[in-house]
CSV table of C-alpha atoms and ligand atoms in Angstrom, one decimal:
chain,number,residue,atom,x,y,z
A,1,MET,CA,0.0,0.0,-0.1
A,2,SER,CA,1.2,3.4,-1.0
A,3,LYS,CA,1.6,6.1,2.0
A,4,ASN,CA,-1.4,8.5,1.9
A,5,ILE,CA,-0.2,11.9,0.7
A,6,GLN,CA,-0.7,14.9,3.4
A,7,ALA,CA,-1.0,18.5,2.9
A,8,VAL,CA,2.1,20.7,2.9
A,9,ARG,CA,3.4,21.2,6.3
A,10,GLY,CA,2.0,24.6,7.3
A,11,MET,CA,-0.9,24.8,5.0
A,12,ASN,CA,-4.5,23.7,6.3
A,13,ASP,CA,-7.6,22.8,4.9
A,14,ILE,CA,-10.4,24.9,6.3
A,15,LEU,CA,-13.1,22.4,7.1
A,16,PRO,CA,-16.6,22.7,7.1
A,17,GLU,CA,-17.1,23.0,10.8
A,18,GLU,CA,-14.6,26.1,10.6
A,19,SER,CA,-16.0,27.7,7.4
A,20,PRO,CA,-19.0,29.6,9.2
A,21,ALA,CA,-16.5,31.6,11.5
A,22,TRP,CA,-14.4,32.5,8.1
A,23,ARG,CA,-17.6,33.3,6.3
A,24,HIS,CA,-19.2,35.3,9.3
A,25,LEU,CA,-15.9,37.3,9.4
A,26,GLU,CA,-15.7,37.7,5.4
A,27,SER,CA,-19.2,38.8,5.1
A,28,THR,CA,-19.0,41.1,8.0
A,29,VAL,CA,-15.7,42.8,6.7
A,30,THR,CA,-17.4,43.2,3.2
A,31,ARG,CA,-20.3,45.0,4.8
A,32,LEU,CA,-18.0,47.1,6.9
A,33,LEU,CA,-16.1,48.0,3.9
A,34,ASP,CA,-18.8,48.9,1.5
A,35,SER,CA,-20.6,50.7,4.1
A,36,TYR,CA,-17.1,52.9,3.9
A,37,GLY,CA,-16.9,53.4,-0.1
A,38,TYR,CA,-13.9,50.7,-0.2
A,39,ARG,CA,-13.6,48.9,-3.7
A,40,GLU,CA,-12.6,45.2,-4.1
A,41,ILE,CA,-9.6,44.4,-6.2
A,42,ARG,CA,-8.2,40.9,-6.9
A,43,MET,CA,-4.7,40.5,-8.0
A,44,PRO,CA,-2.7,37.2,-9.0
A,45,ILE,CA,-1.0,35.0,-6.6
A,46,VAL,CA,1.7,34.9,-8.6
A,47,GLU,CA,4.1,38.0,-9.0
A,48,SER,CA,7.5,38.5,-10.2
A,49,THR,CA,10.1,38.1,-7.6
A,50,ASP,CA,11.5,41.3,-8.0
A,51,LEU,CA,8.2,43.1,-7.3
A,52,PHE,CA,8.5,41.9,-3.6
A,53,LYS,CA,12.6,42.3,-3.3
A,54,ARG,CA,12.0,46.0,-4.7
A,55,SER,CA,8.9,47.0,-2.2
A,56,ILE,CA,9.2,44.7,1.0
A,57,GLY,CA,13.1,45.3,1.3
A,58,GLU,CA,15.9,42.6,0.6
A,59,VAL,CA,16.8,42.7,4.1
A,60,THR,CA,13.8,41.5,5.8
A,61,ASP,CA,12.6,38.5,7.2
A,62,ILE,CA,10.4,37.9,4.4
A,63,VAL,CA,12.7,38.4,1.4
A,64,GLU,CA,15.6,37.1,3.3
A,65,LYS,CA,14.1,33.8,4.2
A,66,GLU,CA,10.3,33.2,4.0
A,67,MET,CA,9.3,33.3,0.2
A,68,TYR,CA,8.3,30.9,-2.0
A,69,THR,CA,10.4,31.6,-5.1
A,70,PHE,CA,10.8,29.3,-8.1
A,71,GLU,CA,11.9,29.6,-11.6
A,72,ASP,CA,8.9,28.7,-14.1
A,73,ARG,CA,9.2,27.0,-17.7
A,74,ASN,CA,10.4,30.1,-19.2
A,75,GLY,CA,13.3,30.5,-16.8
A,76,ASP,CA,11.1,34.0,-15.1
A,77,MET,CA,11.7,34.1,-11.4
A,78,LEU,CA,8.5,34.4,-9.7
A,79,THR,CA,7.1,34.3,-6.1
A,80,LEU,CA,3.8,33.2,-4.1
A,81,ARG,CA,2.8,36.7,-2.9
A,82,PRO,CA,3.7,36.6,0.9
A,83,GLU,CA,1.5,39.9,1.2
A,84,GLY,CA,-0.9,41.8,-0.8
A,85,THR,CA,0.4,45.4,-0.7
A,86,ALA,CA,3.3,45.0,-3.5
A,87,GLY,CA,1.2,43.5,-5.8
A,88,CYS,CA,-2.0,46.1,-5.5
A,89,VAL,CA,0.5,49.0,-6.0
A,90,ARG,CA,1.7,47.0,-9.0
A,91,ALA,CA,-1.9,46.3,-10.3
A,92,ALA,CA,-3.0,49.9,-9.1
A,93,ILE,CA,0.3,51.6,-11.4
A,94,GLN,CA,-0.3,49.3,-14.3
A,95,ASN,CA,-4.2,49.6,-14.7
A,96,GLY,CA,-3.7,53.6,-14.4
A,97,LEU,CA,-6.2,53.5,-11.1
A,98,LEU,CA,-3.6,56.4,-9.6
A,99,HIS,CA,-4.1,59.2,-12.3
A,100,ASN,CA,-5.2,62.2,-10.0
A,101,GLN,CA,-7.6,60.1,-8.4
A,102,VAL,CA,-8.2,58.8,-5.1
A,103,GLN,CA,-8.5,54.9,-4.6
A,104,ARG,CA,-9.7,53.3,-1.5
A,105,LEU,CA,-9.2,49.6,-2.2
A,106,TRP,CA,-9.3,45.9,-0.3
A,107,TYR,CA,-8.5,42.7,-1.1
A,108,ARG,CA,-8.8,39.2,0.6
A,109,GLY,CA,-6.8,36.0,-0.1
A,110,PRO,CA,-4.0,33.4,0.7
A,111,MET,CA,-0.4,34.6,1.4
A,112,PHE,CA,2.6,32.4,1.6
A,113,ARG,CA,5.6,32.6,4.1
A,114,HIS,CA,7.9,29.7,4.9
A,115,GLU,CA,7.8,30.2,8.6
A,116,ARG,CA,8.2,27.6,11.4
A,117,PRO,CA,4.6,26.5,11.4
A,118,GLN,CA,2.9,27.2,15.1
A,119,LYS,CA,-0.5,28.2,16.3
A,120,GLY,CA,-1.4,31.4,14.5
A,121,ARG,CA,1.7,31.2,12.2
A,122,TYR,CA,1.5,29.0,9.0
A,123,ARG,CA,2.9,28.8,5.5
A,124,GLN,CA,-0.2,29.8,3.7
A,125,PHE,CA,-2.5,31.8,5.6
A,126,HIS,CA,-5.1,34.6,4.7
A,127,GLN,CA,-5.3,38.3,5.2
A,128,ILE,CA,-7.9,40.9,4.4
A,129,GLY,CA,-6.2,44.0,3.3
A,130,VAL,CA,-7.1,47.5,2.6
A,131,GLU,CA,-5.1,50.3,1.0
A,132,VAL,CA,-5.6,54.0,0.1
A,133,PHE,CA,-4.0,55.9,-2.5
A,134,GLY,CA,-3.7,59.4,-3.1
A,135,LEU,CA,-4.4,61.2,0.4
A,136,GLU,CA,-1.7,62.3,2.5
A,137,GLY,CA,-3.4,63.6,5.6
A,138,PRO,CA,-3.8,62.0,8.7
A,139,ASP,CA,-7.7,61.7,8.7
A,140,VAL,CA,-7.4,58.8,6.5
A,141,ASP,CA,-4.9,56.8,8.8
A,142,ALA,CA,-7.6,57.6,11.5
A,143,GLU,CA,-10.3,56.3,9.1
A,144,HIS,CA,-8.5,53.2,9.0
A,145,ILE,CA,-8.2,53.1,12.9
A,146,LEU,CA,-12.2,54.0,13.4
A,147,MET,CA,-13.0,51.5,10.6
A,148,THR,CA,-11.0,48.6,12.2
A,149,ALA,CA,-12.2,49.6,15.7
A,150,ARG,CA,-16.0,49.2,14.1
A,151,LEU,CA,-15.3,45.7,12.8
A,152,TRP,CA,-14.0,44.4,16.3
A,153,ARG,CA,-17.4,45.8,18.0
A,154,MET,CA,-19.7,44.3,15.1
A,155,LEU,CA,-17.5,41.1,15.4
A,156,GLY,CA,-18.2,41.3,19.5
A,157,LEU,CA,-14.1,41.1,19.9
A,158,GLU,CA,-13.7,44.5,21.4
A,159,GLN,CA,-12.8,43.5,24.6
A,160,ASP,CA,-10.1,41.3,23.2
A,161,VAL,CA,-8.0,43.6,21.5
A,162,THR,CA,-5.9,46.7,22.3
A,163,LEU,CA,-4.4,49.5,19.7
A,164,GLN,CA,-0.5,50.2,19.5
A,165,LEU,CA,0.5,53.4,17.7
A,166,ASN,CA,4.0,54.5,16.7
A,167,SER,CA,5.6,57.2,14.0
A,168,LEU,CA,8.4,55.8,12.1
A,169,GLY,CA,8.5,59.6,10.4
A,170,SER,CA,10.2,60.4,7.1
A,171,SER,CA,13.1,58.2,5.7
A,172,ALA,CA,15.3,61.3,6.2
A,173,SER,CA,14.5,61.2,10.1
A,174,ARG,CA,14.7,57.3,9.9
A,175,THR,CA,18.3,57.6,8.4
A,176,ALA,CA,19.6,60.0,11.1
A,177,TYR,CA,17.9,58.2,13.9
A,178,ARG,CA,19.6,55.0,12.6
A,179,GLY,CA,23.1,56.4,13.2
A,180,ILE,CA,22.1,57.3,16.7
A,181,LEU,CA,20.8,53.7,17.2
A,182,VAL,CA,23.6,51.6,15.7
A,183,GLU,CA,26.1,53.8,18.1
A,184,TYR,CA,24.3,52.7,21.1
A,185,LEU,CA,23.9,49.3,20.0
A,186,TRP,CA,27.4,49.1,19.4
A,187,HIS,CA,28.3,49.8,23.0
A,188,HIS,CA,26.1,46.8,23.9
A,189,VAL,CA,27.3,44.4,21.3
A,190,ASP,CA,28.3,41.8,23.8
A,191,SER,CA,25.0,41.4,24.9
A,192,LEU,CA,22.9,41.3,21.5
A,193,ASP,CA,21.9,37.9,20.4
A,194,GLU,CA,22.9,36.4,16.9
A,195,ASP,CA,19.9,37.6,14.5
A,196,SER,CA,20.5,41.4,16.3
A,197,ARG,CA,24.3,41.2,15.4
A,198,ARG,CA,23.3,40.4,12.1
A,199,ARG,CA,20.9,43.1,12.0
A,200,LEU,CA,23.2,45.6,13.1
A,201,ASP,CA,24.5,46.6,9.7
A,202,THR,CA,21.5,45.7,7.5
A,203,ASN,CA,18.6,46.8,9.4
A,204,PRO,CA,18.9,48.0,13.0
A,205,LEU,CA,15.5,49.3,13.4
A,206,ARG,CA,14.4,45.7,13.1
A,207,ILE,CA,16.6,45.0,16.6
A,208,LEU,CA,13.6,47.2,18.2
A,209,ASP,CA,10.9,44.4,17.2
A,210,SER,CA,12.9,41.5,18.5
A,211,LYS,CA,11.1,39.1,20.3
A,212,ASN,CA,13.8,37.7,22.3
A,213,PRO,CA,13.1,38.7,26.1
A,214,ALA,CA,17.0,38.4,26.5
A,215,MET,CA,17.2,41.6,24.3
A,216,ARG,CA,14.2,43.3,26.2
A,217,GLU,CA,16.7,45.5,28.9
A,218,ILE,CA,18.9,46.7,25.8
A,219,ILE,CA,16.0,47.6,23.8
A,220,ASP,CA,14.0,49.4,26.6
A,221,GLY,CA,17.4,51.3,26.9
A,222,ALA,CA,17.7,52.4,23.5
A,223,PRO,CA,16.9,56.1,22.1
A,224,LYS,CA,13.5,56.4,20.9
A,225,LEU,CA,12.8,57.0,17.3
A,226,ASN,CA,9.7,59.0,18.1
A,227,GLU,CA,12.1,61.5,20.0
A,228,HIS,CA,14.1,62.1,16.5
A,229,LEU,CA,11.0,62.6,14.2
A,230,ASP,CA,11.1,65.6,11.5
A,231,ALA,CA,8.6,68.5,12.3
A,232,GLU,CA,6.2,67.2,9.6
A,233,SER,CA,5.9,63.6,10.7
A,234,GLN,CA,5.2,65.1,14.1
A,235,ALA,CA,2.7,67.2,13.3
A,236,HIS,CA,1.0,64.4,11.2
A,237,PHE,CA,1.1,62.3,14.1
A,238,GLU,CA,0.1,64.7,16.8
A,239,GLN,CA,-2.9,65.3,14.5
A,240,LEU,CA,-3.9,61.8,14.2
A,241,ARG,CA,-3.7,61.3,18.0
A,242,ALA,CA,-6.1,64.4,18.1
A,243,TYR,CA,-8.4,62.4,15.9
A,244,LEU,CA,-8.5,59.5,17.7
A,245,ASP,CA,-9.1,61.3,21.1
A,246,ALA,CA,-11.7,63.1,19.4
A,247,ALA,CA,-13.6,59.8,18.2
A,248,GLY,CA,-12.7,58.2,22.0
A,249,ILE,CA,-10.4,55.3,20.8
A,250,ALA,CA,-8.0,54.3,23.1
A,251,TYR,CA,-4.5,53.4,22.1
A,252,GLN,CA,-0.9,53.0,23.8
A,253,ILE,CA,2.3,54.6,22.1
A,254,ASN,CA,4.6,51.8,21.3
A,255,PRO,CA,8.0,53.2,20.5
A,256,CYS,CA,9.5,49.9,19.5
A,257,LEU,CA,6.8,49.2,17.0
A,258,VAL,CA,8.6,49.1,14.0
A,259,ARG,CA,6.7,46.6,11.2
A,260,GLY,CA,9.0,43.9,9.3
A,261,LEU,CA,8.6,46.0,5.8
A,262,ASP,CA,10.8,48.3,4.8
A,263,TYR,CA,8.1,50.6,3.0
A,264,TYR,CA,6.4,51.9,6.0
A,265,GLY,CA,7.1,55.7,7.0
A,266,LYS,CA,5.1,57.9,9.6
A,267,THR,CA,2.2,55.9,10.9
A,268,VAL,CA,2.4,52.4,11.8
A,269,PHE,CA,-0.3,50.7,13.9
A,270,GLU,CA,-1.2,47.0,15.2
A,271,TRP,CA,-4.0,45.4,17.0
A,272,VAL,CA,-3.0,43.0,19.2
A,273,THR,CA,-4.5,40.5,21.8
A,274,ASP,CA,-3.5,38.7,24.8
A,275,LYS,CA,-5.3,35.9,23.8
A,276,LEU,CA,-3.8,33.8,21.4
A,277,GLY,CA,-0.4,33.4,23.0
A,278,ALA,CA,2.8,34.5,21.1
A,279,GLN,CA,1.1,35.4,17.9
A,280,GLY,CA,-1.0,38.3,19.1
A,281,THR,CA,-1.2,40.7,15.9
A,282,VAL,CA,-4.4,40.3,14.3
A,283,CYS,CA,-4.3,43.5,12.1
A,284,ALA,CA,-1.2,45.6,11.3
A,285,GLY,CA,-0.4,48.4,9.1
A,286,GLY,CA,0.7,52.0,8.4
A,287,ARG,CA,1.6,54.6,5.8
A,288,PHE,CA,3.8,53.8,2.9
A,289,ASP,CA,4.1,56.6,1.0
A,290,GLY,CA,7.2,56.1,-0.9
A,291,LEU,CA,6.3,52.9,-2.3
A,292,VAL,CA,4.2,54.0,-5.4
A,293,GLU,CA,7.5,55.9,-6.8
A,294,GLN,CA,9.9,53.3,-5.8
A,295,LEU,CA,7.6,51.0,-8.0
A,296,GLY,CA,7.4,53.0,-11.0
A,297,GLY,CA,4.6,55.4,-10.7
A,298,LYS,CA,4.3,58.6,-9.8
A,299,PRO,CA,4.9,59.8,-6.2
A,300,THR,CA,1.2,59.0,-4.4
A,301,PRO,CA,0.4,59.0,-0.9
A,302,ALA,CA,-0.3,55.9,0.5
A,303,VAL,CA,-1.7,54.2,3.5
A,304,GLY,CA,-3.2,50.8,4.4
A,305,PHE,CA,-3.2,47.5,6.8
A,306,ALA,CA,-3.9,43.6,6.9
A,307,MET,CA,-5.7,41.6,9.1
A,308,GLY,CA,-4.7,38.2,9.7
A,309,VAL,CA,-7.8,35.9,9.5
A,310,GLU,CA,-6.4,32.6,10.8
A,311,ARG,CA,-6.2,34.6,13.9
A,312,LEU,CA,-9.5,36.5,14.2
A,313,VAL,CA,-11.0,33.1,13.3
A,314,SER,CA,-9.4,31.5,16.5
A,315,LEU,CA,-10.9,34.8,18.6
A,316,LEU,CA,-14.1,34.3,17.1
A,317,GLU,CA,-14.1,30.7,18.1
A,318,GLN,CA,-12.8,31.1,21.9
A,319,GLU,CA,-15.9,33.8,22.0
A,320,GLN,CA,-18.1,31.0,20.5
A,321,LEU,CA,-20.4,33.5,19.0
A,322,PRO,CA,-23.6,32.1,17.4
A,323,LEU,CA,-23.2,31.2,13.9
A,324,HIS,CA,-26.1,28.9,13.8
A,325,HIS,CA,-27.4,30.9,10.7
A,326,TYR,CA,-25.4,28.7,8.4
A,327,GLN,CA,-27.6,25.7,9.7
A,328,PRO,CA,-30.4,24.5,7.6
A,329,HIS,CA,-33.8,25.6,8.8
A,330,GLY,CA,-35.7,22.4,7.5
A,331,TYR,CA,-34.5,18.9,6.9
A,332,MET,CA,-36.5,16.8,4.6
A,333,VAL,CA,-37.1,13.0,5.9
A,334,LEU,CA,-38.6,11.1,2.9
A,335,VAL,CA,-39.6,7.6,3.2
A,336,GLY,CA,-40.5,5.2,0.7
A,337,GLU,CA,-40.2,5.6,-3.1
A,338,ALA,CA,-43.2,7.8,-3.7
A,339,ALA,CA,-42.3,10.2,-0.8
A,340,GLN,CA,-38.8,10.6,-2.4
A,341,ARG,CA,-40.3,11.9,-5.8
A,342,GLU,CA,-42.8,14.1,-4.0
A,343,GLY,CA,-40.2,15.4,-1.7
A,344,LEU,CA,-38.0,16.4,-4.1
A,345,VAL,CA,-40.9,18.2,-6.1
A,346,LEU,CA,-42.0,20.0,-3.0
A,347,GLY,CA,-38.4,21.1,-2.3
A,348,GLU,CA,-38.1,22.9,-5.3
A,349,ARG,CA,-41.4,24.5,-4.9
A,350,LEU,CA,-40.6,25.6,-1.1
A,351,ARG,CA,-37.3,27.0,-2.7
A,352,ASP,CA,-39.0,28.7,-5.6
A,353,ALA,CA,-41.1,30.6,-3.4
A,354,LEU,CA,-38.6,31.3,-0.4
A,355,PRO,CA,-35.2,32.2,-1.7
A,356,GLN,CA,-34.2,32.6,2.0
A,357,LEU,CA,-34.9,29.3,3.1
A,358,ARG,CA,-32.1,26.7,3.9
A,359,LEU,CA,-33.3,23.6,3.4
A,360,GLU,CA,-31.8,19.9,3.2
A,361,VAL,CA,-33.5,17.1,1.5
A,362,HIS,CA,-32.7,13.5,2.7
A,363,CYS,CA,-31.2,11.5,-0.5
A,364,GLY,CA,-30.1,7.9,-0.2
A,365,GLY,CA,-33.2,6.3,1.6
A,366,GLY,CA,-33.2,4.7,5.2
A,367,SER,CA,-35.6,4.3,8.0
A,368,PHE,CA,-37.3,7.0,9.9
A,369,LYS,CA,-35.2,6.4,12.7
A,370,SER,CA,-31.6,6.8,10.7
A,371,GLN,CA,-33.1,9.9,8.7
A,372,PHE,CA,-34.1,11.5,12.1
A,373,LYS,CA,-30.5,10.9,13.4
A,374,ARG,CA,-29.2,12.8,10.4
A,375,ALA,CA,-31.8,15.5,10.6
A,376,ASP,CA,-30.7,16.3,13.9
A,377,LYS,CA,-27.1,16.2,13.2
A,378,SER,CA,-27.6,18.7,10.4
A,379,GLY,CA,-28.5,21.4,12.8
A,380,ALA,CA,-31.6,21.8,11.2
A,381,ARG,CA,-34.8,23.5,13.3
A,382,LEU,CA,-37.6,21.3,11.6
A,383,ALA,CA,-37.9,17.8,10.0
A,384,LEU,CA,-40.4,17.9,7.1
A,385,ILE,CA,-42.0,14.6,7.1
A,386,LEU,CA,-43.3,12.3,4.0
A,387,GLY,CA,-44.1,8.9,4.5
A,388,GLU,CA,-46.3,6.4,3.1
A,389,GLU,CA,-49.1,7.7,5.2
A,390,GLU,CA,-48.4,11.6,4.1
A,391,VAL,CA,-48.1,10.8,0.4
A,392,SER,CA,-51.5,9.1,0.4
A,393,ASN,CA,-53.5,11.6,2.4
A,394,GLY,CA,-51.6,14.7,1.0
A,395,THR,CA,-50.2,16.0,4.1
A,396,LEU,CA,-46.4,17.0,5.4
A,397,GLY,CA,-45.8,16.3,8.9
A,398,ILE,CA,-43.6,18.7,11.1
A,399,LYS,CA,-41.5,18.2,13.9
A,400,PHE,CA,-39.7,20.7,15.8
A,401,LEU,CA,-36.0,19.6,16.5
A,402,ARG,CA,-35.0,22.3,18.9
A,403,GLU,CA,-38.2,23.7,20.5
A,404,GLU,CA,-40.6,21.4,23.3
A,405,ARG,CA,-43.8,21.9,20.5
A,406,GLU,CA,-45.9,19.2,19.7
A,407,GLN,CA,-45.3,17.4,16.1
A,408,GLN,CA,-48.0,18.7,13.6
A,409,SER,CA,-49.5,17.6,10.3
A,410,LEU,CA,-50.6,20.2,7.6
A,411,ASP,CA,-52.2,20.0,4.3
A,412,ARG,CA,-49.4,19.7,1.8
A,413,GLY,CA,-51.1,22.8,0.0
A,414,LEU,CA,-50.2,25.0,2.9
A,415,ALA,CA,-46.6,23.8,3.2
A,416,ILE,CA,-45.0,27.5,1.8
A,417,GLU,CA,-47.6,29.4,3.9
A,418,PHE,CA,-46.3,27.5,6.9
A,419,MET,CA,-42.6,27.9,6.0
A,420,ALA,CA,-43.2,31.5,5.4
A,421,GLY,CA,-44.6,32.0,9.0
A,422,TYR,CA,-41.8,29.8,10.4
A,423,LEU,CA,-38.9,31.7,8.7
A,424,ALA,CA,-40.5,35.1,10.0
A,425,GLU,CA,-40.4,33.7,13.5
A,426,CYS,CA,-36.7,32.5,12.8
A,427,ASN,CA,-35.8,36.1,11.7
A,428,ALA,CA,-37.8,38.1,14.8
B,1,LIG,P1,4.5,38.6,12.8
B,1,LIG,O1,5.2,39.6,13.9
B,1,LIG,O2,3.4,38.0,13.8
B,1,LIG,O3,5.3,37.7,12.2
B,1,LIG,P2,4.1,40.4,10.5
B,1,LIG,O4,4.9,41.6,11.0
B,1,LIG,O5,5.0,39.6,9.5
B,1,LIG,O6,3.4,39.7,11.6
B,1,LIG,P3,2.2,41.7,8.6
B,1,LIG,O7,3.4,41.1,7.3
B,1,LIG,O8,2.3,42.8,9.2
B,1,LIG,O9,2.8,40.7,9.5
B,1,LIG,O10,1.0,40.8,8.1
B,1,LIG,C1,-0.2,41.4,8.6
B,1,LIG,C2,-1.1,40.2,9.3
B,1,LIG,O11,-0.9,38.9,8.9
B,1,LIG,C3,-0.3,40.0,10.8
B,1,LIG,O12,-0.6,40.8,11.8
B,1,LIG,C4,-1.1,38.5,11.2
B,1,LIG,O13,-2.1,38.9,11.8
B,1,LIG,C5,-0.8,37.8,9.7
B,1,LIG,N1,0.1,37.1,9.6
B,1,LIG,C6,1.4,37.6,9.2
B,1,LIG,N2,2.1,36.5,8.9
B,1,LIG,C7,1.1,35.2,9.3
B,1,LIG,C8,1.6,33.6,9.3
B,1,LIG,N3,2.6,33.1,8.7
B,1,LIG,N4,0.2,33.0,9.6
B,1,LIG,C9,-0.5,33.5,10.1
B,1,LIG,N5,-0.7,35.0,10.0
B,1,LIG,C10,0.0,35.5,9.6
B,2,LIG,MG1,6.5,38.2,10.2
């Protein structure tokens, strides 16, 4: 016997039990983004490797060690997208979406990073991302934060997450700060871990982001980037804080929040939770005013964020939100040849008349007992019963599977009316 083929490590199936939480999240986000005037864009999953090298940065974790890169049959170097911003900017430039216009865009889908798989960290994972092009003010940064705060309320997760905020300043102020930071870190070089020592030359700001507890003291003592901001970035940040204060949004300034991608400047933020262990960031983003130009477009201010869908779904599962609206209203129990035929037809008539009805029709025969077991397992609220007796006298049996209510027998001509009434009761 040959061995069963397994899924690729770190790439998960999303099983039917889990998909209601995914769909609940996705449909809630879609409603939210519609209501703020964002439009969906769908990009390819595969892009030129160069796109990610040029945007995310050569000396970042993603580009150095996490990308799935391969040569295709033409010898082109391609990469499974590790994130969505680069592809979104590429698509916006290529399709002329940025000519003298504001774009509020969003996308969703799988991303790929070769990381060590663990809870909340996978090799194929999913993001819902949002990008705005053409607006430079902190008002739109605030809009993103207000919008995500509203999403947590819509999902019932507002108690689970807190907001961390920082400003990375302009690239000039970051370059100046980089010198100050490196000087400080060289004084403590003996206590730096291996990763940090390597980053000292290549990407010292990332050292601030280290997750190694042994580095905590050195990092806490380091000069702070937000004390070295240029005047414009400082004004931008103060204005953003004023908007958030006015809207009653609580936040923590985290001077060590630097984000893992090179293209960010000015505002950066993360929504974090302490309910998921080490992988606590559920949504992260910020401003990337330089990226469009860096990828060949005209200078265009931009700001965006991405949510980690798996982590949000884990939170939803912990909260055990009611997701019964994906279960059928009715399960049709059909015993006997004639009942099967009439049941199929009745099912279609009910669906014609009641488009919002979720109805599962039993297939495959079997006894009343085994069909009732399946009806119960389906989560349906009602069993609609057709047996020999119902067929011969033109009735339909109704059994309430989740309520203390007596079984009924009704004239089959009244089936639509009855189900319409029951649906109204369910939605009340
Ligand atoms: P982390 O610090 O957790 O590695 P990141 O800074 O690399 O996150 P981003 O590139 O900002 O993450 O991606 C945005 C969001 O996507 C993260 O906040 C997280 O919720 C989610 N995410 C990132 N990488 C993974 C992964 N490998 N598996 C699952 N979710 C992920
Ligand atoms: Mg990462």
